[in-house]
PDB file of C-alpha atoms in Angstrom:
ATOM      1  CA  MET X  22      71.825 149.544 122.515  1.00 76.00           C
ATOM      2  CA  SER X  23      73.627 149.899 119.317  1.00 83.00           C
ATOM      3  CA  LEU X  24      75.894 147.205 118.105  1.00 85.00           C
ATOM      4  CA  GLU X  25      79.122 148.913 119.588  1.00 78.00           C
ATOM      5  CA  THR X  26      77.719 148.616 123.014  1.00 82.00           C
ATOM      6  CA  TYR X  27      76.919 144.904 122.545  1.00 89.00           C
ATOM      7  CA  ILE X  28      80.477 144.175 121.234  1.00 85.00           C
ATOM      8  CA  TRP X  29      81.927 146.097 124.305  1.00 84.00           C
ATOM      9  CA  TYR X  30      79.916 144.102 126.837  1.00 89.00           C
ATOM     10  CA  TYR X  31      80.954 141.049 125.067  1.00 91.00           C
ATOM     11  CA  MET X  32      84.480 141.638 125.381  1.00 90.00           C
ATOM     12  CA  VAL X  33      84.500 142.828 128.631  1.00 89.00           C
ATOM     13  CA  ALA X  34      82.689 139.387 129.575  1.00 94.00           C
ATOM     14  CA  VAL X  35      85.463 137.419 127.671  1.00 95.00           C
ATOM     15  CA  ILE X  36      88.116 139.274 129.491  1.00 95.00           C
ATOM     16  CA  VAL X  37      86.434 138.572 132.785  1.00 94.00           C
ATOM     17  CA  LEU X  38      85.995 135.045 132.030  1.00 96.00           C
ATOM     18  CA  THR X  39      90.023 134.629 130.884  1.00 96.00           C
ATOM     19  CA  ILE X  40      90.877 136.323 134.183  1.00 96.00           C
ATOM     20  CA  SER X  41      88.662 134.026 135.922  1.00 97.00           C
ATOM     21  CA  TYR X  42      90.052 130.905 134.125  1.00 96.00           C
ATOM     22  CA  SER X  43      93.356 132.131 134.833  1.00 97.00           C
ATOM     23  CA  LEU X  44      92.925 132.530 138.541  1.00 97.00           C
ATOM     24  CA  TYR X  45      91.579 128.974 138.823  1.00 97.00           C
ATOM     25  CA  GLY X  46      94.575 127.760 136.839  1.00 96.00           C
ATOM     26  CA  ILE X  47      96.936 129.379 139.384  1.00 95.00           C
ATOM     27  CA  VAL X  48      94.999 127.984 142.097  1.00 95.00           C
ATOM     28  CA  THR X  49      94.587 124.331 140.616  1.00 95.00           C
ATOM     29  CA  ARG X  50      97.725 123.443 139.054  1.00 93.00           C
ATOM     30  CA  SER X  51     100.872 121.940 140.696  1.00 91.00           C
ATOM     31  CA  HIS X  52     103.615 122.241 138.363  1.00 92.00           C
ATOM     32  CA  ILE X  53     105.292 125.760 138.298  1.00 93.00           C
ATOM     33  CA  VAL X  54     105.727 125.930 134.867  1.00 94.00           C
ATOM     34  CA  LYS X  55     102.024 125.805 134.431  1.00 95.00           C
ATOM     35  CA  LYS X  56     101.584 128.343 137.118  1.00 94.00           C
ATOM     36  CA  MET X  57     103.860 130.609 135.058  1.00 94.00           C
ATOM     37  CA  ILE X  58     101.526 130.181 131.975  1.00 95.00           C
ATOM     38  CA  PHE X  59      98.763 131.155 133.942  1.00 96.00           C
ATOM     39  CA  ILE X  60     100.229 134.345 135.531  1.00 95.00           C
ATOM     40  CA  THR X  61     101.380 135.322 132.134  1.00 95.00           C
ATOM     41  CA  ILE X  62      97.895 134.842 130.725  1.00 95.00           C
ATOM     42  CA  LEU X  63      96.065 136.842 133.868  1.00 95.00           C
ATOM     43  CA  SER X  64      98.581 139.740 133.145  1.00 94.00           C
ATOM     44  CA  ASP X  65      97.562 139.858 129.650  1.00 93.00           C
ATOM     45  CA  ALA X  66      94.229 140.029 130.362  1.00 95.00           C
ATOM     46  CA  VAL X  67      94.545 142.846 132.746  1.00 92.00           C
ATOM     47  CA  TYR X  68      96.627 144.746 130.186  1.00 91.00           C
ATOM     48  CA  VAL X  69      93.609 144.158 127.915  1.00 90.00           C
ATOM     49  CA  LEU X  70      91.174 145.609 130.293  1.00 89.00           C
ATOM     50  CA  LEU X  71      93.243 148.447 131.395  1.00 86.00           C
ATOM     51  CA  VAL X  72      93.185 149.512 127.467  1.00 83.00           C
ATOM     52  CA  PHE X  73      89.233 148.716 127.383  1.00 82.00           C
ATOM     53  CA  MET X  74      88.779 150.978 130.398  1.00 80.00           C
ATOM     54  CA  GLY X  75      90.752 154.010 128.808  1.00 75.00           C
ATOM     55  CA  TYR X  76      88.950 153.834 125.498  1.00 72.00           C
ATOM     56  CA  ARG X  77      85.936 155.626 124.491  1.00 68.00           C
ATOM     57  CA  ILE X  78      83.158 154.147 122.252  1.00 67.00           C
ATOM     58  CA  ASN X  79      83.013 157.162 119.875  1.00 65.00           C
ATOM     59  CA  ALA X  80      86.642 158.173 119.755  1.00 64.00           C
ATOM     60  CA  SER X  81      88.197 157.848 116.606  1.00 62.00           C
ATOM     61  CA  MET X  82      91.390 159.806 116.891  1.00 60.00           C
ATOM     62  CA  PRO X  83      94.842 159.735 118.848  1.00 61.00           C
ATOM     63  CA  PRO X  84      95.254 162.427 121.462  1.00 59.00           C
ATOM     64  CA  VAL X  85      96.933 165.051 118.981  1.00 60.00           C
ATOM     65  CA  TYR X  86      95.552 168.471 119.098  1.00 56.00           C
ATOM     66  CA  PRO X  87      94.229 169.553 115.492  1.00 57.00           C
ATOM     67  CA  GLY X  88      95.213 173.364 116.236  1.00 58.00           C
ATOM     68  CA  GLY X  89      98.376 174.041 113.820  1.00 58.00           C
ATOM     69  CA  THR X  90     101.785 172.883 113.191  1.00 59.00           C
ATOM     70  CA  LEU X  91     105.110 172.439 115.090  1.00 56.00           C
ATOM     71  CA  LEU X  92     106.666 175.956 113.933  1.00 63.00           C
ATOM     72  CA  ASN X  93     102.973 177.540 114.426  1.00 61.00           C
ATOM     73  CA  PRO X  94     101.182 175.887 117.244  1.00 58.00           C
ATOM     74  CA  ASN X  95      97.876 178.030 117.402  1.00 61.00           C
ATOM     75  CA  LEU X  96      97.094 176.350 120.465  1.00 60.00           C
ATOM     76  CA  PRO X  97      94.618 178.154 122.080  1.00 58.00           C
ATOM     77  CA  GLY X  98      91.793 177.352 119.630  1.00 64.00           C
ATOM     78  CA  SER X  99      88.145 177.976 120.501  1.00 70.00           C
ATOM     79  CA  PRO X 100      86.426 176.307 123.093  1.00 74.00           C
ATOM     80  CA  GLY X 101      84.282 174.127 120.481  1.00 76.00           C
ATOM     81  CA  ASP X 102      87.393 172.871 119.034  1.00 71.00           C
ATOM     82  CA  ILE X 103      88.644 172.064 122.390  1.00 70.00           C
ATOM     83  CA  GLU X 104      85.379 170.403 123.391  1.00 75.00           C
ATOM     84  CA  SER X 105      85.300 168.331 120.206  1.00 73.00           C
ATOM     85  CA  PHE X 106      88.959 166.958 120.319  1.00 70.00           C
ATOM     86  CA  ILE X 107      88.266 165.826 124.237  1.00 71.00           C
ATOM     87  CA  SER X 108      85.224 164.225 122.961  1.00 71.00           C
ATOM     88  CA  ARG X 109      86.913 162.310 120.158  1.00 70.00           C
ATOM     89  CA  SER X 110      90.234 161.594 121.482  1.00 71.00           C
ATOM     90  CA  VAL X 111      91.324 158.204 123.611  1.00 73.00           C
ATOM     91  CA  ASP X 112      92.928 158.780 126.850  1.00 73.00           C
ATOM     92  CA  PRO X 113      96.906 157.763 126.178  1.00 76.00           C
ATOM     93  CA  VAL X 114      97.615 157.331 130.030  1.00 80.00           C
ATOM     94  CA  PRO X 115      96.494 153.673 130.264  1.00 80.00           C
ATOM     95  CA  GLN X 116      98.380 152.910 127.157  1.00 81.00           C
ATOM     96  CA  VAL X 117     101.736 154.324 128.485  1.00 86.00           C
ATOM     97  CA  LEU X 118     101.003 152.168 131.982  1.00 87.00           C
ATOM     98  CA  ILE X 119     100.460 149.262 129.881  1.00 90.00           C
ATOM     99  CA  VAL X 120     103.533 149.252 128.054  1.00 91.00           C
ATOM    100  CA  THR X 121     105.612 149.963 131.290  1.00 93.00           C
ATOM    101  CA  ALA X 122     103.438 146.853 132.695  1.00 92.00           C
ATOM    102  CA  ILE X 123     104.516 144.644 129.820  1.00 93.00           C
ATOM    103  CA  VAL X 124     108.160 145.380 130.472  1.00 94.00           C
ATOM    104  CA  ILE X 125     107.797 144.470 134.294  1.00 94.00           C
ATOM    105  CA  GLY X 126     105.728 141.502 133.275  1.00 92.00           C
ATOM    106  CA  LEU X 127     108.680 140.315 131.297  1.00 94.00           C
ATOM    107  CA  ALA X 128     111.095 140.575 133.803  1.00 95.00           C
ATOM    108  CA  GLN X 129     108.734 138.935 136.139  1.00 93.00           C
ATOM    109  CA  LEU X 130     108.741 135.928 133.914  1.00 94.00           C
ATOM    110  CA  ILE X 131     112.356 135.761 133.474  1.00 96.00           C
ATOM    111  CA  PHE X 132     112.574 136.049 137.149  1.00 96.00           C
ATOM    112  CA  LEU X 133     110.183 133.358 137.751  1.00 94.00           C
ATOM    113  CA  SER X 134     111.757 131.015 134.917  1.00 95.00           C
ATOM    114  CA  SER X 135     115.413 131.485 136.645  1.00 96.00           C
ATOM    115  CA  ILE X 136     113.905 130.420 140.123  1.00 95.00           C
ATOM    116  CA  SER X 137     112.243 127.391 138.582  1.00 94.00           C
ATOM    117  CA  LEU X 138     115.494 126.231 136.847  1.00 94.00           C
ATOM    118  CA  LYS X 139     117.011 126.467 140.168  1.00 95.00           C
ATOM    119  CA  ILE X 140     114.563 124.239 141.894  1.00 92.00           C
ATOM    120  CA  ALA X 141     114.495 121.813 139.222  1.00 92.00           C
ATOM    121  CA  LYS X 142     118.208 121.495 139.514  1.00 93.00           C
ATOM    122  CA  ALA X 143     117.893 121.242 143.126  1.00 90.00           C
ATOM    123  CA  ALA X 144     115.287 119.222 143.414  1.00 88.00           C
ATOM    124  CA  GLY X 145     114.607 117.060 140.103  1.00 88.00           C
ATOM    125  CA  THR X 146     111.116 118.338 139.453  1.00 88.00           C
ATOM    126  CA  LEU X 147     108.836 121.250 139.558  1.00 89.00           C
ATOM    127  CA  ASN X 148     105.548 119.628 140.789  1.00 89.00           C
ATOM    128  CA  ILE X 149     104.937 121.406 144.118  1.00 88.00           C
ATOM    129  CA  LYS X 150     103.080 118.385 145.743  1.00 87.00           C
ATOM    130  CA  ARG X 151     106.226 116.334 145.076  1.00 87.00           C
ATOM    131  CA  LEU X 152     108.594 119.303 146.439  1.00 84.00           C
ATOM    132  CA  GLU X 153     106.295 119.191 149.522  1.00 82.00           C
ATOM    133  CA  VAL X 154     106.593 115.596 150.535  1.00 81.00           C
ATOM    134  CA  GLU X 155     110.461 115.785 149.649  1.00 75.00           C
ATOM    135  CA  GLU X 156     110.589 118.725 152.192  1.00 73.00           C
ATOM    136  CA  ASN X 157     108.282 116.754 154.610  1.00 76.00           C
ATOM    137  CA  GLU X 158     110.510 113.491 154.649  1.00 69.00           C
TER     138      GLU X 158
END
């Protein structure tokens, strides 16, 4: 196996460990702000994993067809040119989905922050265990 393949497996392992650690943090921490931090780490790790899934190891160029200019597209090309283009270009769909997911994640974080501020004003704490004790009393 080549060095690129080892680096690929290493990065996937690091991403999976980051996802596991963030899930552990979400489950075990009792403070709402810490849970929000771990949710952000989880979403960022999933974004990086999706980018890695859309990447090809031997790809070196963006998905721009090399067959002409804007005024003279020259699109058909030979089958060899098209095959070469497909084998060297990166899939752009995961990258577009990641940009959308980042915007949604930011909106989610703002929404959770506003809810936690309202909880802090009403209850005086953001610790879930203390909130449960106050609710039972």
